[in-house]
Coordinates of C-alpha atoms in Angstrom, one line a residue:
X584 CA -14.2 -22.2 59.0
X585 CA -16.3 -23.7 61.8
X586 CA -18.8 -22.1 64.4
X587 CA -17.2 -21.8 67.8
X588 CA -17.5 -25.0 69.8
X589 CA -16.2 -26.2 73.2
X590 CA -13.1 -28.4 72.9
X591 CA -13.4 -31.8 74.2
X592 CA -9.8 -31.7 75.4
X593 CA -8.3 -28.6 77.0
X594 CA -5.3 -27.3 75.2
X595 CA -2.5 -26.9 77.7
X596 CA -0.5 -23.7 77.1
X597 CA 3.0 -24.5 76.1
X598 CA 2.4 -28.1 75.0
X599 CA 1.2 -27.8 71.5
X600 CA 1.2 -31.4 70.2
X601 CA 0.5 -32.6 66.7
X602 CA -2.9 -33.9 67.8
X603 CA -3.7 -30.4 69.1
X604 CA -2.7 -28.8 65.7
X605 CA -6.0 -30.1 64.5
X606 CA -8.2 -28.7 67.4
X607 CA -10.1 -25.5 66.7
X608 CA -9.7 -22.1 68.5
X609 CA -12.1 -19.3 68.7
X610 CA -11.2 -16.5 66.1
X611 CA -11.7 -16.6 62.4
X612 CA -10.0 -14.1 60.2
X613 CA -11.7 -12.6 57.2
X614 CA -10.4 -10.2 54.5
X615 CA -11.9 -8.0 51.9
X616 CA -10.6 -6.0 48.9
X617 CA -10.9 -2.4 48.2
X618 CA -11.2 -1.1 44.6
X619 CA -12.9 1.9 43.1
X620 CA -15.9 0.4 41.5
X621 CA -14.6 -3.1 42.0
X622 CA -16.6 -6.2 43.0
X623 CA -16.3 -7.0 46.8
X624 CA -15.2 -10.4 47.9
X625 CA -15.2 -11.7 51.4
X626 CA -12.4 -14.2 51.8
X627 CA -11.7 -16.6 54.7
X628 CA -8.0 -16.2 55.7
X629 CA -6.3 -19.5 56.6
X630 CA -3.5 -18.1 58.4
X631 CA -1.1 -20.0 60.6
X632 CA 1.7 -19.2 63.0
X633 CA 4.0 -19.1 59.9
X634 CA 3.1 -20.1 56.4
X635 CA 5.2 -22.5 54.5
X636 CA 7.9 -21.4 52.0
X637 CA 6.1 -23.1 49.1
X638 CA 3.8 -20.3 48.2
X639 CA 2.9 -21.5 44.8
X640 CA 2.3 -25.0 46.0
X641 CA -0.3 -23.9 48.7
X642 CA -1.3 -20.4 47.7
X643 CA -4.9 -21.6 46.9
X644 CA -5.3 -22.9 50.3
X645 CA -4.3 -19.6 52.1
X646 CA -7.4 -17.8 51.3
X647 CA -10.9 -19.4 50.6
X648 CA -13.8 -17.5 48.9
X649 CA -16.6 -17.0 51.3
X650 CA -19.1 -15.0 49.6
X651 CA -19.8 -11.9 47.2
X652 CA -20.1 -8.7 49.2
X653 CA -22.4 -5.8 48.4
X654 CA -19.4 -3.7 47.6
X655 CA -15.6 -3.6 47.9
X656 CA -14.6 -2.4 51.3
X657 CA -11.9 -0.2 52.7
X658 CA -12.4 -1.2 56.4
X659 CA -14.2 -3.8 58.3
X660 CA -14.8 -4.8 62.0
X661 CA -16.7 -7.4 63.9
X662 CA -19.1 -6.5 66.6
X663 CA -19.2 -9.3 69.0
X664 CA -22.2 -7.9 70.8
X665 CA -24.6 -8.4 67.8
X666 CA -22.4 -11.0 66.2
X667 CA -22.1 -9.1 62.9
X668 CA -19.1 -8.5 60.7
X669 CA -19.5 -4.8 59.4
X670 CA -17.8 -3.5 56.4
X671 CA -17.9 -0.1 54.6
X672 CA -17.6 0.7 50.9
X673 CA -14.6 1.9 49.1
X674 CA -15.4 5.0 46.7
X675 CA -17.8 4.1 43.9
X676 CA -17.2 6.6 41.1
X677 CA -20.2 8.1 39.2
X678 CA -18.0 10.6 37.2
X679 CA -14.4 11.6 36.7
X680 CA -12.4 14.7 36.3
X681 CA -11.1 13.5 32.9
X682 CA -13.8 13.6 30.4
X683 CA -14.4 10.2 28.7
X684 CA -16.1 10.2 25.3
X685 CA -19.6 8.7 25.4
X686 CA -19.7 5.0 24.2
X687 CA -15.9 4.4 24.7
X688 CA -16.4 2.0 27.7
X689 CA -19.2 -0.1 28.9
X690 CA -21.1 0.7 32.1
X691 CA -19.2 -1.9 34.1
X692 CA -15.9 -0.6 32.8
X693 CA -16.7 3.0 33.6
X694 CA -17.2 2.1 37.4
X695 CA -13.5 1.0 37.6
X696 CA -11.4 3.4 35.4
X697 CA -7.9 4.5 36.7
X698 CA -9.1 8.1 36.9
X699 CA -9.7 10.5 39.8
X700 CA -13.3 10.5 40.7
X701 CA -15.2 13.6 40.6
X702 CA -18.3 12.3 42.2
X703 CA -18.9 8.9 44.1
X704 CA -21.8 7.0 45.5
X705 CA -22.7 7.7 49.1
X706 CA -20.7 6.0 51.7
X707 CA -22.5 3.1 53.4
X708 CA -22.2 0.4 56.0
X709 CA -23.1 -3.3 55.5
X710 CA -22.6 -6.4 57.4
X711 CA -22.4 -10.3 57.1
X712 CA -24.3 -12.4 59.5
X713 CA -22.0 -15.2 60.4
X714 CA -24.9 -17.5 61.4
X715 CA -26.5 -17.3 57.9
X716 CA -23.8 -16.0 55.7
X717 CA -26.2 -13.3 54.5
X718 CA -24.9 -9.8 53.6
X719 CA -27.3 -7.0 54.6
X720 CA -27.2 -3.3 53.6
X721 CA -26.8 -0.9 56.5
X722 CA -27.2 2.9 56.7
X723 CA -25.5 5.7 54.7
X724 CA -22.7 7.5 56.5
X725 CA -21.8 11.1 55.9
X726 CA -18.1 10.5 56.1
X727 CA -15.8 8.2 54.2
X728 CA -14.5 5.5 56.6
X729 CA -10.9 4.4 56.0
X730 CA -10.7 2.3 59.2
X731 CA -13.0 1.4 62.0
X732 CA -13.1 -0.8 65.1
X733 CA -15.8 -1.9 67.5
X734 CA -14.9 -1.5 71.2
X735 CA -15.4 -5.1 72.2
X736 CA -16.8 -4.1 75.6
X737 CA -19.1 -1.2 75.0
X738 CA -20.1 -2.0 71.3
X739 CA -19.2 1.6 70.2
X740 CA -17.8 1.8 66.7
X741 CA -14.8 4.3 66.3
X742 CA -13.8 5.2 62.8
X743 CA -11.9 7.9 60.8
X744 CA -11.3 9.2 57.4
X745 CA -8.0 10.8 56.4
X746 CA -8.5 13.9 58.6
X747 CA -10.9 13.2 61.5
X748 CA -11.7 10.7 64.2
X749 CA -15.3 10.0 64.9
X750 CA -17.9 7.5 66.3
X751 CA -20.5 6.0 64.1
X752 CA -23.9 4.6 65.1
X753 CA -24.1 1.3 63.0
X754 CA -27.9 1.4 63.2
X755 CA -28.4 4.9 61.9
X756 CA -25.1 6.0 60.3
X757 CA -25.1 9.1 62.5
X758 CA -21.5 10.3 63.3
X759 CA -20.1 12.1 66.3
X760 CA -16.8 14.0 65.9
X761 CA -14.1 13.3 68.5
X762 CA -11.0 15.0 67.1
X763 CA -8.9 15.9 64.2
X764 CA -5.6 13.9 63.3
X765 CA -2.5 15.8 64.1
X766 CA -1.0 17.7 61.3
X767 CA 2.2 15.5 61.1
X768 CA -0.2 12.4 60.7
X769 CA -2.3 14.1 58.0
X770 CA 0.3 15.9 56.0
X771 CA 2.8 12.9 56.4
X772 CA 0.2 10.6 54.8
X773 CA -0.1 8.3 57.8
X774 CA -3.8 9.0 58.2
X775 CA -4.4 7.7 54.7
X776 CA -3.1 4.2 55.6
X777 CA -3.5 1.8 58.4
X778 CA -6.3 0.4 60.5
X779 CA -7.9 0.7 63.9
X780 CA -7.8 -2.2 66.3
X781 CA -8.8 -2.6 70.1
X782 CA -6.1 -4.5 72.0
X783 CA -5.8 -4.8 75.8
X784 CA -8.3 -1.9 76.3
X785 CA -6.6 0.4 73.9
X786 CA -7.7 1.9 70.5
X787 CA -4.6 1.4 68.4
X788 CA -4.0 3.1 65.1
X789 CA -1.6 0.8 63.3
X790 CA -0.2 2.7 60.3
X791 CA 2.9 3.0 58.1
X792 CA 6.0 2.4 60.1
X793 CA 4.5 2.9 63.6
X794 CA 1.6 2.3 66.0
X795 CA -0.3 5.1 67.9
X796 CA -2.8 5.0 70.9
X797 CA -6.0 6.9 70.3
X798 CA -7.7 8.3 73.3
X799 CA -11.4 7.4 72.8
X800 CA -12.5 10.4 74.8
X801 CA -10.3 13.2 73.4
X802 CA -9.0 11.7 70.3
X803 CA -5.4 12.4 71.4
X804 CA -2.7 10.5 69.4
X805 CA 0.2 9.1 71.2
X806 CA 3.1 7.2 69.6
X807 CA 3.4 3.7 71.0
X808 CA 6.2 2.1 69.0
X809 CA 7.9 2.1 65.6
X810 CA 7.3 -1.4 63.5
X811 CA 8.9 -0.2 60.3
X812 CA 6.3 -1.8 58.0
X813 CA 5.2 0.2 55.1
X814 CA 2.0 0.4 53.1
X815 CA -0.1 -0.9 55.9
X816 CA -3.6 -1.7 54.5
X817 CA -5.3 -3.6 57.4
X818 CA -4.9 -5.1 60.9
X819 CA -6.8 -7.4 63.3
X820 CA -6.2 -9.6 66.2
X821 CA -5.7 -13.4 65.6
X822 CA -7.0 -16.4 67.6
X823 CA -4.2 -15.7 70.2
X824 CA -5.0 -12.0 70.6
X825 CA -1.8 -11.1 68.7
X826 CA -1.7 -8.4 66.0
X827 CA -2.0 -9.3 62.3
X828 CA -1.0 -6.7 59.9
X829 CA -1.4 -6.7 56.1
X830 CA 1.0 -4.9 54.0
X831 CA 0.2 -4.1 50.4
X832 CA 2.3 -5.8 47.6
X833 CA 2.6 -3.7 44.5
X834 CA 5.1 -2.6 41.9
X835 CA 5.2 -0.5 38.8
X836 CA 3.0 -2.9 37.0
X837 CA 0.2 -1.9 39.4
X838 CA -1.4 -3.8 42.4
X839 CA -0.1 -7.4 42.4
X840 CA -3.3 -8.3 44.3
X841 CA -1.2 -10.2 47.1
X842 CA -0.4 -9.1 50.6
X843 CA 2.2 -9.9 53.1
X844 CA 1.0 -10.6 56.5
X845 CA 3.0 -9.9 59.7
X846 CA 2.5 -10.4 63.3
X847 CA 3.6 -7.4 65.4
X848 CA 3.9 -6.5 69.1
X849 CA 2.6 -3.0 69.2
X850 CA 4.1 -2.2 72.6
X851 CA 7.8 -2.9 71.2
X852 CA 7.2 -2.7 67.4
X853 CA 8.7 -6.2 67.2
X854 CA 7.5 -8.0 64.1
X855 CA 7.5 -11.5 62.4
X856 CA 6.6 -12.4 58.9
X857 CA 3.7 -14.8 58.6
X858 CA 3.7 -15.2 54.8
X859 CA 2.4 -14.0 51.4
X860 CA -1.5 -14.2 50.7
X861 CA -3.0 -14.3 47.2
X862 CA -5.5 -11.6 47.4
X863 CA -5.8 -7.8 47.8
X864 CA -6.3 -7.3 51.5
X865 CA -7.7 -3.8 52.1
X866 CA -9.5 -4.8 55.3
X867 CA -9.5 -7.6 58.0
X868 CA -11.5 -8.6 60.9
X869 CA -11.8 -11.5 63.3
X870 CA -15.1 -13.3 64.0
X871 CA -14.7 -14.7 67.5
X872 CA -17.9 -16.6 67.3
X873 CA -16.2 -18.9 64.7
X874 CA -13.3 -21.3 65.0
X875 CA -10.1 -21.8 63.1
X876 CA -7.3 -24.4 63.4
X877 CA -5.2 -23.7 66.5
X878 CA -1.7 -22.6 66.1
X879 CA 1.0 -21.6 68.6
X880 CA 1.4 -18.0 69.7
X881 CA 4.2 -16.2 68.1
X882 CA 7.2 -15.5 70.5
X883 CA 9.0 -12.3 70.2
X884 CA 12.4 -11.6 71.7
X885 CA 11.0 -9.3 74.3
X886 CA 8.7 -12.1 75.5
X887 CA 11.6 -13.9 76.9
X888 CA 12.2 -11.0 79.2
X889 CA 10.5 -11.6 82.5
X890 CA 7.8 -9.3 83.6
X891 CA 6.8 -8.3 87.1
X892 CA 3.7 -10.1 88.1
X893 CA 3.4 -8.8 91.7
X894 CA 4.8 -6.8 94.6
X895 CA 3.9 -8.2 98.0
X896 CA 4.7 -7.3 101.5
X897 CA 5.7 -9.7 104.2
X898 CA 3.7 -7.5 106.5
X899 CA 1.3 -4.7 105.6
X900 CA 2.6 -2.6 108.5
X901 CA 5.9 -2.1 110.4
X902 CA 6.8 -0.3 113.6
X903 CA 9.0 2.7 113.0
X904 CA 12.6 1.7 113.2
X905 CA 11.9 -1.8 111.8
X906 CA 12.4 -2.7 108.2
X907 CA 9.7 -3.2 105.6
X908 CA 10.2 -6.2 103.3
X909 CA 8.9 -6.0 99.8
X910 CA 8.9 -9.1 97.5
X911 CA 8.9 -8.5 93.6
X912 CA 7.8 -11.5 91.8
X913 CA 8.6 -12.3 88.0
X914 CA 6.4 -14.3 85.7
X915 CA 9.5 -16.5 84.6
X916 CA 13.1 -17.0 85.6
X917 CA 15.8 -14.6 84.1
X918 CA 17.6 -16.3 81.1
X919 CA 20.8 -14.2 81.6
X920 CA 22.4 -11.7 83.8
X921 CA 21.3 -8.6 81.7
X922 CA 17.8 -8.3 82.9
X923 CA 17.1 -4.9 84.5
X924 CA 14.4 -4.6 87.2
X925 CA 13.4 -0.9 87.7
X926 CA 12.4 0.1 91.3
X927 CA 11.1 3.3 92.7
X928 CA 10.4 4.3 96.3
X929 CA 7.6 6.9 96.5
X930 CA 6.8 9.1 99.4
X931 CA 3.3 9.1 100.7
X932 CA 2.7 10.6 104.1
X933 CA 6.0 9.0 105.1
X934 CA 9.0 11.0 103.6
X935 CA 12.4 9.6 102.5
X936 CA 15.3 10.2 105.0
X937 CA 13.0 11.4 107.9
X938 CA 10.6 8.3 108.0
X939 CA 12.4 5.7 105.8
X940 CA 15.7 5.1 104.2
X941 CA 16.2 4.6 100.3
X942 CA 19.5 2.6 100.7
X943 CA 18.1 -0.9 100.6
X944 CA 19.3 -4.6 100.9
X945 CA 18.5 -7.2 98.3
X946 CA 17.9 -10.9 98.8
X947 CA 17.4 -12.7 95.4
X948 CA 15.6 -16.0 95.0
X949 CA 19.0 -17.8 94.5
X950 CA 20.0 -16.5 97.9
X951 CA 22.6 -14.0 96.6
X952 CA 22.4 -10.5 98.1
X953 CA 23.1 -6.9 97.1
X954 CA 22.4 -3.3 97.9
X955 CA 20.9 -0.4 96.1
X956 CA 20.0 3.2 96.6
X957 CA 16.5 3.8 95.1
X958 CA 15.2 7.0 93.7
X959 CA 11.5 8.1 93.3
X960 CA 11.7 7.9 89.6
X961 CA 13.3 4.4 89.2
X962 CA 16.6 2.8 89.8
X963 CA 17.9 -0.2 87.8
X964 CA 18.7 -3.4 89.6
X965 CA 20.6 -6.0 87.6
X966 CA 19.1 -9.4 88.2
X967 CA 21.2 -12.5 88.3
X968 CA 20.5 -15.4 85.9
X969 CA 17.9 -17.9 86.9
X970 CA 16.1 -15.7 89.6
X971 CA 12.3 -15.5 89.8
X972 CA 11.9 -12.9 92.7
X973 CA 13.9 -10.5 94.8
X974 CA 13.1 -9.4 98.3
X975 CA 13.9 -5.7 99.1
X976 CA 14.4 -4.5 102.7
X977 CA 13.7 -0.9 103.3
X978 CA 14.7 0.3 106.8
X979 CA 12.3 2.8 108.5
X980 CA 13.6 5.6 110.8
X981 CA 13.0 5.5 114.6
X982 CA 12.3 8.9 116.2
X983 CA 10.8 10.2 119.5
X984 CA 8.0 12.2 117.9
X985 CA 4.5 11.1 118.4
X986 CA 2.7 11.2 114.9
X987 CA 0.0 9.5 112.9
X988 CA 0.8 6.3 111.1
X989 CA 2.5 7.0 107.7
X990 CA 2.8 5.4 104.4
X991 CA 5.1 5.0 101.4
X992 CA 5.1 2.7 98.5
X993 CA 7.4 0.7 96.1
X994 CA 7.0 0.5 92.3
X995 CA 8.6 -2.3 90.3
X996 CA 8.7 -2.9 86.4
X997 CA 10.8 -4.5 83.8
X998 CA 9.1 -3.4 80.6
X999 CA 10.4 0.0 79.2
X1000 CA 6.7 1.1 78.7
X1001 CA 5.9 0.2 82.2
X1002 CA 3.2 -2.1 81.1
X1003 CA 4.0 -4.5 83.9
X1004 CA 4.3 -1.9 86.6
X1005 CA 3.1 -3.1 90.0
X1006 CA 3.1 -1.4 93.4
X1007 CA 2.6 -2.2 97.0
X1008 CA 2.2 0.3 100.0
X1009 CA 3.3 -0.3 103.5
X1010 CA 2.2 1.5 106.7
X1011 CA 4.7 2.7 109.2
X1012 CA 3.0 2.5 112.7
X1013 CA 4.2 5.1 115.3
X1014 CA 5.4 3.6 118.6
X1015 CA 6.0 6.9 120.3
X1016 CA 3.7 7.9 123.3
X1017 CA 0.9 10.4 122.4
X1018 CA 1.8 13.5 124.1
X1019 CA 2.2 17.3 123.6
X1020 CA 4.2 19.7 125.7
X1021 CA 2.4 23.0 126.3
X1022 CA 4.9 25.8 125.5
X1023 CA 3.1 28.6 127.3
X1024 CA 6.0 31.0 127.5
X1025 CA 6.3 31.0 123.6
X1026 CA 2.5 31.3 123.3
X1027 CA 1.2 33.3 126.2
X1028 CA 1.7 36.5 128.2
X1029 CA 1.0 38.2 131.5
X1030 CA -2.4 39.9 131.3
X1031 CA -2.1 41.7 134.5
X1032 CA 1.5 41.5 135.7
X1033 CA 2.4 43.2 139.0
X1034 CA 6.1 43.8 138.6
X1035 CA 9.2 42.4 136.9
X1036 CA 9.2 39.5 139.6
X1037 CA 6.6 37.6 137.5
X1038 CA 8.4 35.2 135.4
X1039 CA 8.0 32.3 132.7
X1040 CA 10.6 29.7 131.6
X1041 CA 10.5 26.6 129.3
X1042 CA 12.7 23.5 129.0
X1043 CA 12.2 20.2 127.1
X1044 CA 10.0 18.8 129.7
X1045 CA 8.0 21.6 131.3
X1046 CA 6.9 25.2 131.4
X1047 CA 7.2 27.1 134.7
X1048 CA 5.2 30.2 135.5
X1049 CA 5.4 32.0 138.7
X1050 CA 4.8 35.2 140.7
X1051 CA 7.1 36.5 143.5
X1052 CA 6.0 39.5 145.6
X1053 CA 6.0 41.0 149.1
X1054 CA 2.7 42.8 148.8
X1055 CA -1.0 42.1 148.6
X1056 CA -2.0 41.8 144.8
X1057 CA -3.5 39.9 141.9
X1058 CA -1.8 38.7 138.6
X1059 CA -3.1 36.8 135.7
X1060 CA -1.2 34.8 132.9
X1061 CA -2.9 33.3 130.0
X1062 CA -1.5 31.2 127.1
X1063 CA -2.5 28.6 124.5
X1064 CA -1.1 25.4 123.0
X1065 CA -2.1 23.0 120.2
X1066 CA -1.6 19.4 119.2
X1067 CA -4.3 17.8 121.2
X1068 CA -6.3 14.7 119.9
X1069 CA -10.0 15.5 119.7
X1070 CA -12.1 12.9 121.5
X1071 CA -9.1 11.1 123.1
X1072 CA -9.0 10.8 126.9
X1073 CA -6.2 12.9 128.0
X1074 CA -4.3 13.7 131.2
X1075 CA -2.5 17.1 132.1
X1076 CA 0.5 16.6 134.3
X1077 CA 1.5 19.6 136.6
X1078 CA 3.1 20.6 140.0
X1079 CA 2.6 23.4 142.3
X1080 CA 5.6 24.8 144.0
X1081 CA 5.3 27.2 147.0
X1082 CA 8.0 29.0 148.9
X1083 CA 7.1 31.5 151.7
X1084 CA 10.0 32.2 154.0
X1085 CA 8.4 34.5 156.4
X1086 CA 4.7 34.6 156.0
X1087 CA 1.9 35.4 153.6
X1088 CA -1.1 33.6 152.2
X1089 CA -1.2 32.7 148.6
X1090 CA -4.4 31.7 146.7
X1091 CA -3.8 30.2 143.1
X1092 CA -6.5 29.2 140.5
X1093 CA -5.6 27.2 137.5
X1094 CA -8.3 27.2 134.6
X1095 CA -8.4 25.5 131.3
X1096 CA -10.5 25.7 128.0
X1097 CA -10.1 22.6 125.9
X1098 CA -13.0 23.4 123.5
X1099 CA -16.2 23.9 125.6
X1100 CA -15.4 27.0 127.6
X1101 CA -13.4 27.5 130.9
X1102 CA -13.1 24.8 133.4
X1103 CA -11.5 25.1 136.9
X1104 CA -8.5 22.6 137.0
X1105 CA -7.7 23.5 140.7
X1106 CA -7.8 26.0 143.5
X1107 CA -4.7 26.2 145.7
X1108 CA -3.6 28.1 148.8
X1109 CA -0.5 28.0 150.7
X1110 CA 1.1 29.4 154.0
X1111 CA 4.4 28.0 154.4
X1112 CA 7.0 29.2 157.0
X1113 CA 9.7 26.7 156.4
X1114 CA 11.2 25.0 153.3
X1115 CA 9.7 25.0 149.8
X1116 CA 6.9 22.5 148.9
X1117 CA 6.3 20.8 145.5
X1118 CA 3.1 18.9 145.0
X1119 CA 2.4 16.9 141.8
X1120 CA -1.1 16.8 140.3
X1121 CA -3.0 15.3 137.3
X1122 CA -6.1 16.5 135.5
X1123 CA -8.1 14.2 133.2
X1124 CA -10.0 15.7 130.4
X1125 CA -11.4 15.0 126.8
X1126 CA -10.6 17.8 124.4
X1127 CA -13.2 18.8 121.8
X1128 CA -10.7 21.0 120.1
X1129 CA -7.0 20.5 119.0
X1130 CA -6.1 23.7 121.0
X1131 CA -6.5 24.6 124.5
X1132 CA -6.2 27.7 126.7
X1133 CA -4.6 28.2 130.1
X1134 CA -5.5 30.8 132.7
X1135 CA -3.6 31.2 135.9
X1136 CA -4.6 33.7 138.6
X1137 CA -2.7 34.6 141.6
X1138 CA -4.3 36.3 144.7
X1139 CA -1.6 36.9 147.3
X1140 CA -2.0 38.5 150.7
X1141 CA 1.3 39.6 152.4
X1142 CA 1.2 39.6 156.3
X1143 CA 4.4 41.6 156.6
X1144 CA 5.9 44.3 154.4
X1145 CA 9.2 42.4 154.4
X1146 CA 7.5 39.0 153.8
X1147 CA 8.5 37.1 150.6
X1148 CA 6.0 35.2 148.6
X1149 CA 6.4 32.9 145.8
X1150 CA 4.0 30.3 144.2
X1151 CA 4.6 28.8 140.8
X1152 CA 3.3 26.1 138.5
X1153 CA 5.2 23.7 136.4
X1154 CA 3.1 22.5 133.5
X1155 CA 4.4 19.1 132.0
X1156 CA 3.2 17.1 129.1
X1157 CA -0.3 16.3 128.1
X1158 CA -0.6 12.5 127.3
X1159 CA -3.3 10.2 125.8

C-alpha cells in the first residue's frame, strides 16, 4: 500500500504495458472480518484484474495484515471528505439464550460461543486514519448497521439494518429514518445480506443474486439487474471504478474463512471471477487517498457493444417543408451486424404527421442507406458492421398556415437500461406570412338592421358586409375576430364598393377596437349615378389585444322613392 502520488508517466488507456503493470493507481481496497465476539482485523487486499490459479502458492500475498481493529466489523466505508475509513461493530454478546454453567468457559471464550445472543454491547462506529494508521473509537449508534456507504459528493452516510434504511451522523451517531425495506426483501432474506455502494451517482444495494437502486430521498428500492451470486457479504469499487463483490465461502464444517471475489457490472448483472482470498471478508471499502498496483479494467461482453455518445443536428432549425438531419454517434464501431440502435421521435409543440413525418431516411457512416418508421416509444434500427454513426433525415411538413415556430426531438440509445440515452431538439421555423382573416359573418351580427336587404358573406379571402335600401335610414353591424399578434405593426386590407343607379347619398363609417377603445378607420360617402365603384384601402395599427372588434355604420339618404342605394365593405386579411 502506498499513499496516492502523481504518476511520472501517464497511463494511456488501452495500452497496458509490462512497465505500467508496476505503476500505482489511486484506490486501495481493505477488508474486515465479522464474528460475534471475534477480534477485528483490518487487511490490505491485493486484488488484481484476475488472480492466478495457484492459490496455495500465492495465498499469503493476496491479503496483507494491516492492523488490529477495535472490534470485528459487519460493514465499512471510506469518507473521502475526511479521509477516514469507518467501520461498525458486529454484535458483541454479553449473554445468551442458552444458560451456560458458570466456570465452564473463560471470559474470552464466552464472547464467541456459537449461541444466540440474548444481549449485546452497544453498536458503535470507529475509523482508521489512513495517514497515521491509528484506529479511533466513534459514537454509539442506536441501530445495528449491516451495511453503509458514504455519498462521495455530499459526505452523508447511508446505512441499514435488516429492516430499515437510514442516515447516520458519523460524529454523533444520530440516525435519521428514511424508509423500511419492502417485505419481499425483508422476508426473502435479501436485507440480511449484501452491501451499500455508491456508483455513478446511485446508491446500490448489492445483495444475494441481484442489485437494487436505493432512492436516497424516499428509500424506494428498484431492481437494477440479476447477478446470481449468493452469500454476498461485501462490495466496494476498485481502482477502475468497477464493482468488487465478496461472496462467503462455507460448508457444513463451518466458515472456511475465505471468500470468493467477483467483479460485476450492476447495470447488466454480468460477472467475472477475480479469485479466492484467504480471509473472512465481511466488509470491504476502498481508500482513494492511497495507491495500489495498477491493473486493466475488466471487460464484460456488453462493453463490446457500442454506446450512444451524442445526438447532433446539422442545423438547429429548419424551415417547414425542409428536412431535419440528426446524427447519432457511437463510442466505437459495431463489431457485427446485430447491434440495435433504438430511436424515438418525440412531439414537442410540433406534432407528428401535421408538422413532421416519422418515416425517415438513414445514412450510415459506411455510406449504406436505409429507411425506418419511428415511433414515440422507440424503434429498433439494425446497424451494419463497422459503423460509428448514422444520419437520420426527418422530413417536415409544408403548410400555408402562419404559426409559431415549433419543436420536436429525437432520442437514441443502445443499452436496454437507456443509460446511454441521448437527445437533440430541432426547431421548425414557420415560413408562412403572418396573417389572419376576420370572419365577421361567423362572429358578428346586425345591431340595427333595416330590412332583409342587409347582408353578410364570407369566402377564403374576404368577408363582405353590405346594406341595400331605397329609403333614408341608419343600420349598424358589429363583429369580432381573434388571432392578432400583440405589439406587432399590422395592416388591415379592405375595399369599399358603392353602387347607386339612380340617386342617393350614402355615408359610411368604419370603426375598430384593437385593445384601447374604438378608433375611426374611415368615413366615406358616395353619390354615384353610373357604374359601381370599388376603392381599396389599408389601415395600419398596432394591437394591444389578440382580439379586435369591428363596428360598421350606414347613414343613407334616398333622393327618390324608387332610387336604389348599395354600399358595402370587403374586409380582407390582417397582415404583420
